[in-house]
Coordinates of C-alpha atoms and ligand atoms in Angstrom, one line a residue:
X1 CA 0.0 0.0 0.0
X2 CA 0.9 3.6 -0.8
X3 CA 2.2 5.6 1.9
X4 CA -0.8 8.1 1.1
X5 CA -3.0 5.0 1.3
X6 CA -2.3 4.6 4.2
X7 CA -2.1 8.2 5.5
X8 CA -5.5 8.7 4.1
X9 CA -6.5 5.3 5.9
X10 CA -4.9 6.4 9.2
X11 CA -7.1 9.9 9.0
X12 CA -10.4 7.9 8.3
X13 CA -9.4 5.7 11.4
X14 CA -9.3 9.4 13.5
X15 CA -12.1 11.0 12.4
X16 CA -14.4 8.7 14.7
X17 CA -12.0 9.8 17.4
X18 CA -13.1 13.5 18.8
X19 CA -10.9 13.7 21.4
X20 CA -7.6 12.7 19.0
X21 CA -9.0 15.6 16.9
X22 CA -8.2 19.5 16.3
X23 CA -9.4 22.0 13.9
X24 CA -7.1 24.4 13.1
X25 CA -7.0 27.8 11.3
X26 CA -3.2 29.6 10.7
X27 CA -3.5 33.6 10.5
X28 CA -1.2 35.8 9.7
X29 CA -0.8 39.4 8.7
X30 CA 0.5 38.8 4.5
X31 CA 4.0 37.6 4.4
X32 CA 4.4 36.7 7.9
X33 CA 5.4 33.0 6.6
X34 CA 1.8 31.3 6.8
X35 CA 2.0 29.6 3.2
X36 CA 6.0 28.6 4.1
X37 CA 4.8 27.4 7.8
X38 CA 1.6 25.3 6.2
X39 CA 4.3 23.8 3.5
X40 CA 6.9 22.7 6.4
X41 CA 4.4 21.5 8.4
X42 CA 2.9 19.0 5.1
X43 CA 6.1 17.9 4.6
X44 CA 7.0 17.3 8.8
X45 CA 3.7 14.8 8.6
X46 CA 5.0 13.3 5.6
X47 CA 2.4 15.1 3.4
X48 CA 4.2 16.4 0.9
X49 CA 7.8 15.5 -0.1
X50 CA 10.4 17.8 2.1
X51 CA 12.3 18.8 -0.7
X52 CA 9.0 20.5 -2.2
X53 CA 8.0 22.1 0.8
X54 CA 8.7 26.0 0.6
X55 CA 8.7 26.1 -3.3
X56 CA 5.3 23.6 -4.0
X57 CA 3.2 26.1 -1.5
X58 CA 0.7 23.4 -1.6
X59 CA -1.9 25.6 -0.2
X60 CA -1.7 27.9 -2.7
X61 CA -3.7 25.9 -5.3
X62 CA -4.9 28.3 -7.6
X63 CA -3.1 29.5 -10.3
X64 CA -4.1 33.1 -9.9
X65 CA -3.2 32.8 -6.3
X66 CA 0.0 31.4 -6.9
X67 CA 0.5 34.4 -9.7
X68 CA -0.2 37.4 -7.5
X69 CA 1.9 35.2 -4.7
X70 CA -1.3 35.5 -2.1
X71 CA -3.6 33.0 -1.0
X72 CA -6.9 34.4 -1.7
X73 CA -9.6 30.7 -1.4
X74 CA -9.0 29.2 2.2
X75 CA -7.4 25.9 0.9
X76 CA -7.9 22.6 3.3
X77 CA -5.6 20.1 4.3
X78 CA -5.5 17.3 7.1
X79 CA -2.8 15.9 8.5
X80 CA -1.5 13.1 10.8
X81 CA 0.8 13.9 14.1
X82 CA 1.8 11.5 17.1
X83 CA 1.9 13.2 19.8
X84 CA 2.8 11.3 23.7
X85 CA 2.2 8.1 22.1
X86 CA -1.2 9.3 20.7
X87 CA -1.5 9.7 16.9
X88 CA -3.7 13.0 16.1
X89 CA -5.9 14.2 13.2
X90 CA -5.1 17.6 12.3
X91 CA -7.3 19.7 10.2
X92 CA -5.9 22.3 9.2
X93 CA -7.7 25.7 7.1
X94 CA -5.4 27.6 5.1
X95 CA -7.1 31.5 5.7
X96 CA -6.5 34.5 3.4
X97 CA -3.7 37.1 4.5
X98 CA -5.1 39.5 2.7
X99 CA -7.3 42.4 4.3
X100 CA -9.8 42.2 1.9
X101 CA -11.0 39.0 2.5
X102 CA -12.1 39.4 5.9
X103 CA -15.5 37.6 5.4
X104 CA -13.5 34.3 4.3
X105 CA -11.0 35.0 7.2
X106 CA -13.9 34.5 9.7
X107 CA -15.6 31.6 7.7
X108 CA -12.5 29.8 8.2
X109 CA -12.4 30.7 12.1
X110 CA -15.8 29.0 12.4
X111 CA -14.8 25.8 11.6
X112 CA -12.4 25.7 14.2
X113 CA -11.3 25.6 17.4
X114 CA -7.9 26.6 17.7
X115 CA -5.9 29.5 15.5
X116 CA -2.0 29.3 15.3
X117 CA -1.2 32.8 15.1
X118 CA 2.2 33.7 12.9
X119 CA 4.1 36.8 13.7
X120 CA 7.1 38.1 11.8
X121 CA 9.8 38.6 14.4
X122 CA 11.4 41.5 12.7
X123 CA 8.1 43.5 11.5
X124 CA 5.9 42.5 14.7
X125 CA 2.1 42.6 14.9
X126 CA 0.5 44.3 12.1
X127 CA -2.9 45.6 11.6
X128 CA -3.7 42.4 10.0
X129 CA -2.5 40.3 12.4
X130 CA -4.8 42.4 14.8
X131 CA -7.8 41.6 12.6
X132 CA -7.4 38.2 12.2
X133 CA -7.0 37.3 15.9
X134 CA -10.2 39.7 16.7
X135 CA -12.1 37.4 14.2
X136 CA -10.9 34.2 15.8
X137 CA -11.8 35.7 19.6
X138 CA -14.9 36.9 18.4
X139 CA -15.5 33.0 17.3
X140 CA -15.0 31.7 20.6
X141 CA -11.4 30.2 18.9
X142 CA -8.1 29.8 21.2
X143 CA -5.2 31.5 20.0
X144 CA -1.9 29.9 20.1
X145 CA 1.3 32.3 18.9
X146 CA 3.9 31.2 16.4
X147 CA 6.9 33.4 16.0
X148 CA 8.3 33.5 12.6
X149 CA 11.4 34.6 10.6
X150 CA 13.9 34.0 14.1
X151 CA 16.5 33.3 12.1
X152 CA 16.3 37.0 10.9
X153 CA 17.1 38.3 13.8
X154 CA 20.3 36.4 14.5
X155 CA 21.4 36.9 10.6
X156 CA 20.3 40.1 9.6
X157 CA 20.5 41.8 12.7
X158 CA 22.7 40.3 14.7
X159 CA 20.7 40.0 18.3
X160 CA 22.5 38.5 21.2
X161 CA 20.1 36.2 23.4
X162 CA 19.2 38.8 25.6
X163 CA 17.7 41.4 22.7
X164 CA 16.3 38.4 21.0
X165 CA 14.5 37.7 24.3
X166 CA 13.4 41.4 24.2
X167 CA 11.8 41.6 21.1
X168 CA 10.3 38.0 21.4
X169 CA 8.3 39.0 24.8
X170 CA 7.6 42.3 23.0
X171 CA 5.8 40.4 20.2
X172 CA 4.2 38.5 23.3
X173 CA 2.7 41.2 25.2
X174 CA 1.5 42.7 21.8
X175 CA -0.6 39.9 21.0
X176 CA -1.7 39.4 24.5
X177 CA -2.8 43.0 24.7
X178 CA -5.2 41.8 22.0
X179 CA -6.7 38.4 23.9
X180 CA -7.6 40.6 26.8
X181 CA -8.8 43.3 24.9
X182 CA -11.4 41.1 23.2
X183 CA -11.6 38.3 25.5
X184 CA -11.0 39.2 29.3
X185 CA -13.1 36.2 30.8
X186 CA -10.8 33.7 28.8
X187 CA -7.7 35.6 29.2
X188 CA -7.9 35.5 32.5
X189 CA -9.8 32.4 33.4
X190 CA -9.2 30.2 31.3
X191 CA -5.7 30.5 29.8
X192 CA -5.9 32.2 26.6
X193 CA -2.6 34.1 27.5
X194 CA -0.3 32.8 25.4
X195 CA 2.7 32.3 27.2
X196 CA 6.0 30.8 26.5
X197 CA 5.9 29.0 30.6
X198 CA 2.7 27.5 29.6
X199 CA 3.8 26.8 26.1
X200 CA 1.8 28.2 24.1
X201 CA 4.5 30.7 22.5
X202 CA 6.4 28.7 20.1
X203 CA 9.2 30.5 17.4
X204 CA 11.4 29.6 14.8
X205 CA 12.0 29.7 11.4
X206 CA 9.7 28.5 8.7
X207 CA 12.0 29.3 6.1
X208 CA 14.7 27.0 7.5
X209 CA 12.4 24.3 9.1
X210 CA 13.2 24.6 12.8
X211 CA 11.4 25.5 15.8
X212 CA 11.1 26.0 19.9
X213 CA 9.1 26.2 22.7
X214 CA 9.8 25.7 26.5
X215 CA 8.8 22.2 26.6
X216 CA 11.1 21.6 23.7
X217 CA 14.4 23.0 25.4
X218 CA 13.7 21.3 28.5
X219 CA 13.3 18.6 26.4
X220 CA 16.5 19.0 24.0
X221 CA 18.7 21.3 26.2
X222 CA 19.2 23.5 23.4
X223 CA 18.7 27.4 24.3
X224 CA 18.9 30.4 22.8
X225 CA 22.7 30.8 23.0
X226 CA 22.9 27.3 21.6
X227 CA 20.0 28.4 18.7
X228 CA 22.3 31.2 17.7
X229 CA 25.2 28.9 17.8
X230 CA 23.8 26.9 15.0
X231 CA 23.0 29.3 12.8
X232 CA 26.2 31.3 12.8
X233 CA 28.0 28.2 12.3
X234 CA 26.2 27.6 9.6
X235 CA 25.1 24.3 11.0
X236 CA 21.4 24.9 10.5
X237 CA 21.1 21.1 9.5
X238 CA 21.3 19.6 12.6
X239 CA 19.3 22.4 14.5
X240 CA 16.3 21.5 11.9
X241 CA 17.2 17.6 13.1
X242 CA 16.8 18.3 16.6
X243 CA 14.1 20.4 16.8
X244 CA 12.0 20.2 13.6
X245 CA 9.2 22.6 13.3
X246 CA 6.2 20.6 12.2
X247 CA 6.8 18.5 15.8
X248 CA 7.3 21.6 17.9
X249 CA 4.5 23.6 16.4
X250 CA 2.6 20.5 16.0
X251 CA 2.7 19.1 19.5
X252 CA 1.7 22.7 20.5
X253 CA -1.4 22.1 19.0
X254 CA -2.2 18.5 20.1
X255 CA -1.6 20.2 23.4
X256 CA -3.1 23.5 23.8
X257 CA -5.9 23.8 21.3
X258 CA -9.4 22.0 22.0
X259 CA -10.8 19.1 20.5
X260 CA -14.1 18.9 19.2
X261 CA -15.5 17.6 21.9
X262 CA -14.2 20.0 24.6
X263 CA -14.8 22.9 22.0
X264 CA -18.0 22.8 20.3
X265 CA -20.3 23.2 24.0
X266 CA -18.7 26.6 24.2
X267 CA -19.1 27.4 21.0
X268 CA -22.7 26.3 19.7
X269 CA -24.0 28.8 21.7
X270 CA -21.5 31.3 20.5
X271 CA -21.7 30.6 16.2
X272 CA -25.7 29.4 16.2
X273 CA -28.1 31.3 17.8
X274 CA -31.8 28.4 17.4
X275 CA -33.2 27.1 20.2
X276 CA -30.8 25.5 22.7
X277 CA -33.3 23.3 24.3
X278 CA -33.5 21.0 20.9
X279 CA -32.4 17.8 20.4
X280 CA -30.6 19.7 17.2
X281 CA -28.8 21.9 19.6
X282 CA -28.0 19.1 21.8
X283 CA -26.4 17.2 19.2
X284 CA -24.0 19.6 18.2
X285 CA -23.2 20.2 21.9
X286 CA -22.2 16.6 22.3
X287 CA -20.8 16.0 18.5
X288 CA -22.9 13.0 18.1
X289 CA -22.0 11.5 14.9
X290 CA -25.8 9.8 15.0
X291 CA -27.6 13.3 14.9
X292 CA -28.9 15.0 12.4
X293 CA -26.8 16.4 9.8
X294 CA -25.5 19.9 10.6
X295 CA -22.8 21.3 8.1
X296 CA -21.2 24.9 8.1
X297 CA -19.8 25.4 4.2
X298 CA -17.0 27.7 4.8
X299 CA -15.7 27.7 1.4
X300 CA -16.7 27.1 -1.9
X301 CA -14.1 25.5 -4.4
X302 CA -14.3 24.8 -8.8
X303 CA -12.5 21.0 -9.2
X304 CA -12.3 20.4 -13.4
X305 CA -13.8 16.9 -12.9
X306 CA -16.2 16.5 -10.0
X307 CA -17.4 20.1 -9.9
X308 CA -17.8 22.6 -7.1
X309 CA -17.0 21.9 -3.5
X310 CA -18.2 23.0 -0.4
X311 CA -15.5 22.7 2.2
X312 CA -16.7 23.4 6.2
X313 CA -17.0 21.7 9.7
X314 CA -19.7 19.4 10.6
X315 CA -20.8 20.3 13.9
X316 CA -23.3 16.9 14.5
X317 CA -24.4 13.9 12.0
X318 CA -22.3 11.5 9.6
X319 CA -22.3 12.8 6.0
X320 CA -22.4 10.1 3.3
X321 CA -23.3 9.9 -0.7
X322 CA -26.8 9.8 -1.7
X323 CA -28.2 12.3 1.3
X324 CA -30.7 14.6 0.8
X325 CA -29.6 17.8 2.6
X326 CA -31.8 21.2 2.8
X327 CA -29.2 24.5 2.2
X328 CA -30.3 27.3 4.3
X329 CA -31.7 29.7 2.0
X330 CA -33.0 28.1 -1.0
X331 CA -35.7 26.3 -1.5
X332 CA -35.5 22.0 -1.6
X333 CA -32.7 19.8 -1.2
X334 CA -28.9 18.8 -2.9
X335 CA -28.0 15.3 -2.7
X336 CA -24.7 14.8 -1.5
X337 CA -22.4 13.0 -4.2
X338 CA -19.1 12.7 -2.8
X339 CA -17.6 13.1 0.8
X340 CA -13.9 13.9 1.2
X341 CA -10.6 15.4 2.7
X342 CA -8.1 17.6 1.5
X343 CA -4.7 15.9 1.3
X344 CA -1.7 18.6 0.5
X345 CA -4.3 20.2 -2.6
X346 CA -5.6 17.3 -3.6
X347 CA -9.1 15.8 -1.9
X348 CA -9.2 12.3 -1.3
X349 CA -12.8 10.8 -1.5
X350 CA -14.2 8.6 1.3
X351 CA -17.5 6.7 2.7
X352 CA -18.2 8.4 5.4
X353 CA -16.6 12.1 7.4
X354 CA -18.5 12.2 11.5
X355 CA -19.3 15.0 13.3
X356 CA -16.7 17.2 14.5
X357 CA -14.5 17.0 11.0
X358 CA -13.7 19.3 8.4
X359 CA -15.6 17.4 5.2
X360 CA -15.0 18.4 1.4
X361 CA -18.8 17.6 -0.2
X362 CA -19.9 17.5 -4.1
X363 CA -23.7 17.5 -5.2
X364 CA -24.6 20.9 -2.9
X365 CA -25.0 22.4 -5.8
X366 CA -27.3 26.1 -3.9
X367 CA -24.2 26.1 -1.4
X368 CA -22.3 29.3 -1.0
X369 CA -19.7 29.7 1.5
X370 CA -21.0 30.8 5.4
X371 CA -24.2 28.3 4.0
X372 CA -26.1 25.5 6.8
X373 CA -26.3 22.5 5.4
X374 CA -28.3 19.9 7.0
X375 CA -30.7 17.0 7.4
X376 CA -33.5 18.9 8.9
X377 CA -34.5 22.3 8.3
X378 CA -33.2 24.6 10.9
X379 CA -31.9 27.9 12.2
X380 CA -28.8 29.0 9.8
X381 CA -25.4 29.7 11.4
X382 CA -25.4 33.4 12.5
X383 CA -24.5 35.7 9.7
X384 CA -21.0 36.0 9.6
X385 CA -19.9 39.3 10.3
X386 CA -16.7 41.0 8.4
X387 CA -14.2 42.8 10.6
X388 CA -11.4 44.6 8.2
X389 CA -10.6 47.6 10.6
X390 CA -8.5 47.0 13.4
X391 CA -10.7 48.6 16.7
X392 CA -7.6 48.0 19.1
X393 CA -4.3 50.2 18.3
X394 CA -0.6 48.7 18.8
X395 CA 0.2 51.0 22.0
Ligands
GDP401 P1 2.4 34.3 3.7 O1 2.0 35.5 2.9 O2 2.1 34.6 5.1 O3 1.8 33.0 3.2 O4 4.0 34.3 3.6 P2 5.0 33.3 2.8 O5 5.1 32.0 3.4 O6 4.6 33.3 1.4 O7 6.4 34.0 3.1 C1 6.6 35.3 2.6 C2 8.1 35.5 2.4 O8 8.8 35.4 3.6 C3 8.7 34.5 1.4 O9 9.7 35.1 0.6 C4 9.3 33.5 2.4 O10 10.4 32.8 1.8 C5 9.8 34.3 3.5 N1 9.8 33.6 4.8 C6 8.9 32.8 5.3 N2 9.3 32.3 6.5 C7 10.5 32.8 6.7 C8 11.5 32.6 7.8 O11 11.3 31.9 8.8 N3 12.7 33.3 7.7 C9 12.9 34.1 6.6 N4 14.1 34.7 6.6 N5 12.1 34.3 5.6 C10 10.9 33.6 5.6

């Protein structure tokens, strides 16, 4: 069997486990290293072939994206990561960097649960890094920090540990100013500080394929002196070896960010605003994979052969081919004709996708992205609502 057989075979075998499970979303102000980071972290879970990574940019699947070098359509992949002898399903949503896509931005957020935030070390937050981690707060999503483009600051400008440090906890209490602007309760409550003692600061390089946290350099021994070491020796190879982004950044996520089950009782009552003394809402409290059908489309995409997708999270139900689902604001029903993940670009079609997955569907042909798709006619998602100005100033 193909090792993508069996990758694909391996996520199919997770998607009936919620609690091995995390949606993720990576935003970033454009540039910050997002497309680079996504590629790296493909390759780390054996997704893509390493030597690809950085010049593929798998997410960037359309041609006109990869032309004007953004990524405009949030692209979809899942991935596989083993994390303390667990092996995890990673969904991951590629989300535009670009300001004017705002709506898509927050589409993407409400499909997950956990949003890996990438700052440039060098520029710092930007006002697009402000908008996107408003629109993931403002979902009810926990943020996690990634700082990016480390290597920068021991090449180009040639920080010592100590400045490094600096301008690291700088970029910390930037984006922490932010969580407890828009979300005090959590901040304070319920640890949505990101902090590099709780480990849920992690920073590196994209570009070069390593990566740290705390837990890591307990875990390695390797510090900051030691990180600078490498890469002014020019010995960046075995820095990557021992502490490979897509494991650190990876087993930050398997860690910190919620699964579905943990997530979506918090959230229900934050995205969907129907009666919450259904059976409906009960269902996509507990993610029961034997409830009704209840599908968020957060994207819409053209594939030449089987047609359009819609791409979102199913919040309660088992989607399968031949289902008759109503799409909230049209009239009658779609039958589904394929279900499916996204692989690197590519989707990869299979029987069945339970609740508390990110599912790529054919056959809804009246979707449009921020649609609710589902089995019984009910209240849509709330109408998504698009932030592109900043409200809170970088003091
Ligand atoms: P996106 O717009 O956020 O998807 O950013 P990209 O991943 O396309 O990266 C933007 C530019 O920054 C590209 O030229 C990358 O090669 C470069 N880049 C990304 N990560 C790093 C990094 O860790 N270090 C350095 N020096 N450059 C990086």
């Amino acid at each position: 069997m193909g090792r993508r057989k069996q990758i694909v075979q391996e996520c199919e075998r997770l998607m009936d486990k919620p609690e091995n499970i995390r949606n993720i979303a990576i935003a970033a102000h454009i540039d910050h290293g997002k497309t680079t980071l996504t590629d790296n972290l493909l390759a780390g879970a054996g997704m893509i072939s390493s030597d690809l990574a950085g010049e593929q940019l798998a997410m960037d699947t359309e041609e006109d994206e990869q032309e004007r070098g953004i990524t405009i359509d949030a692209a979809n992949v899942s991935m596989t990561h083993e994390y303390q002898d667990t092996n995890h399903l990673i969904n991951l949503i590629d989300t535009p960097g670009h300001v004017d896509f705002g709506g898509d931005v927050t589409r993407a957020m409400r499909a997950v649960d956990g949003a890996l935030v990438v700052v440039d070390a060098v520029e710092g937050t930007m006002p697009q890094t402000e908008t996107v981690v408003r629109q993931a707060l403002r979902e009810g999503v926990k943020p996690a920090l990634f700082i990016n483009k480390v290597d920068r600051l021991i090449n180009e400008l040639q920080e010592g540990p100590e400045e490094m440090q600096e301008r690291l906890q700088s970029v910390i209490g930037d984006v922490n100013e932010l969580i407890r602007g828009m979300a005090e309760d959590k901040y304070e409550n319920e640890g949505w500080k990101v902090s590099v003692q709780d480990g849920t600061v992690a920073f590196g390089s994209a570009l070069y394929n390593w990566a740290t946290s705390l837990p890591q350099m307990q875990e390695t021994g390797i510090d900051f002196g030691d990180i600078i070491d490498y890469n002014r020796n020019d010995n960046i190879d075995e820095l990557r070896e021992n502490s490979p982004l897509s494991n650190v950044v990876l087993d930050m996520v398997a860690e910190h960010f919620p699964n579905p089950e943990k997530s979506q009782p918090e959230r229900i009552p934050t995205v969907w605003r129907g009666d919450d003394s259904t059976d409906l809402a009960e269902s996509m409290r507990l993610v029961d994979d034997e409830g009704e059908v209840v599908f968020m489309v957060t994207s819409i995409s053209i594939d030449p052969h089987a047609g359009e997708i819609a791409t979102g999270r199913l919040f309660s139900g088992t989607i399968e081919r031949g289902q008759d689902l109503y799409v909230s604001g049209t009239a009658g029903q779609n039958r589904v004709q394929s279900v499916g993940l996204f692989m690197g670009g590519e989707r990869e079609e299979v029987d069945r996708i339970p609740a508390g997955n990110i599912a790529a569907v054919t056959g809804l042909h009246d979707a449009i992205a921020g649609s609710t798709v589902s089995s019984v006619e009910m209240t849509p998602f709330e109408s998504i609502e698009h932030i592109s100005e900043p409200v809170i100033t970088k003091s």
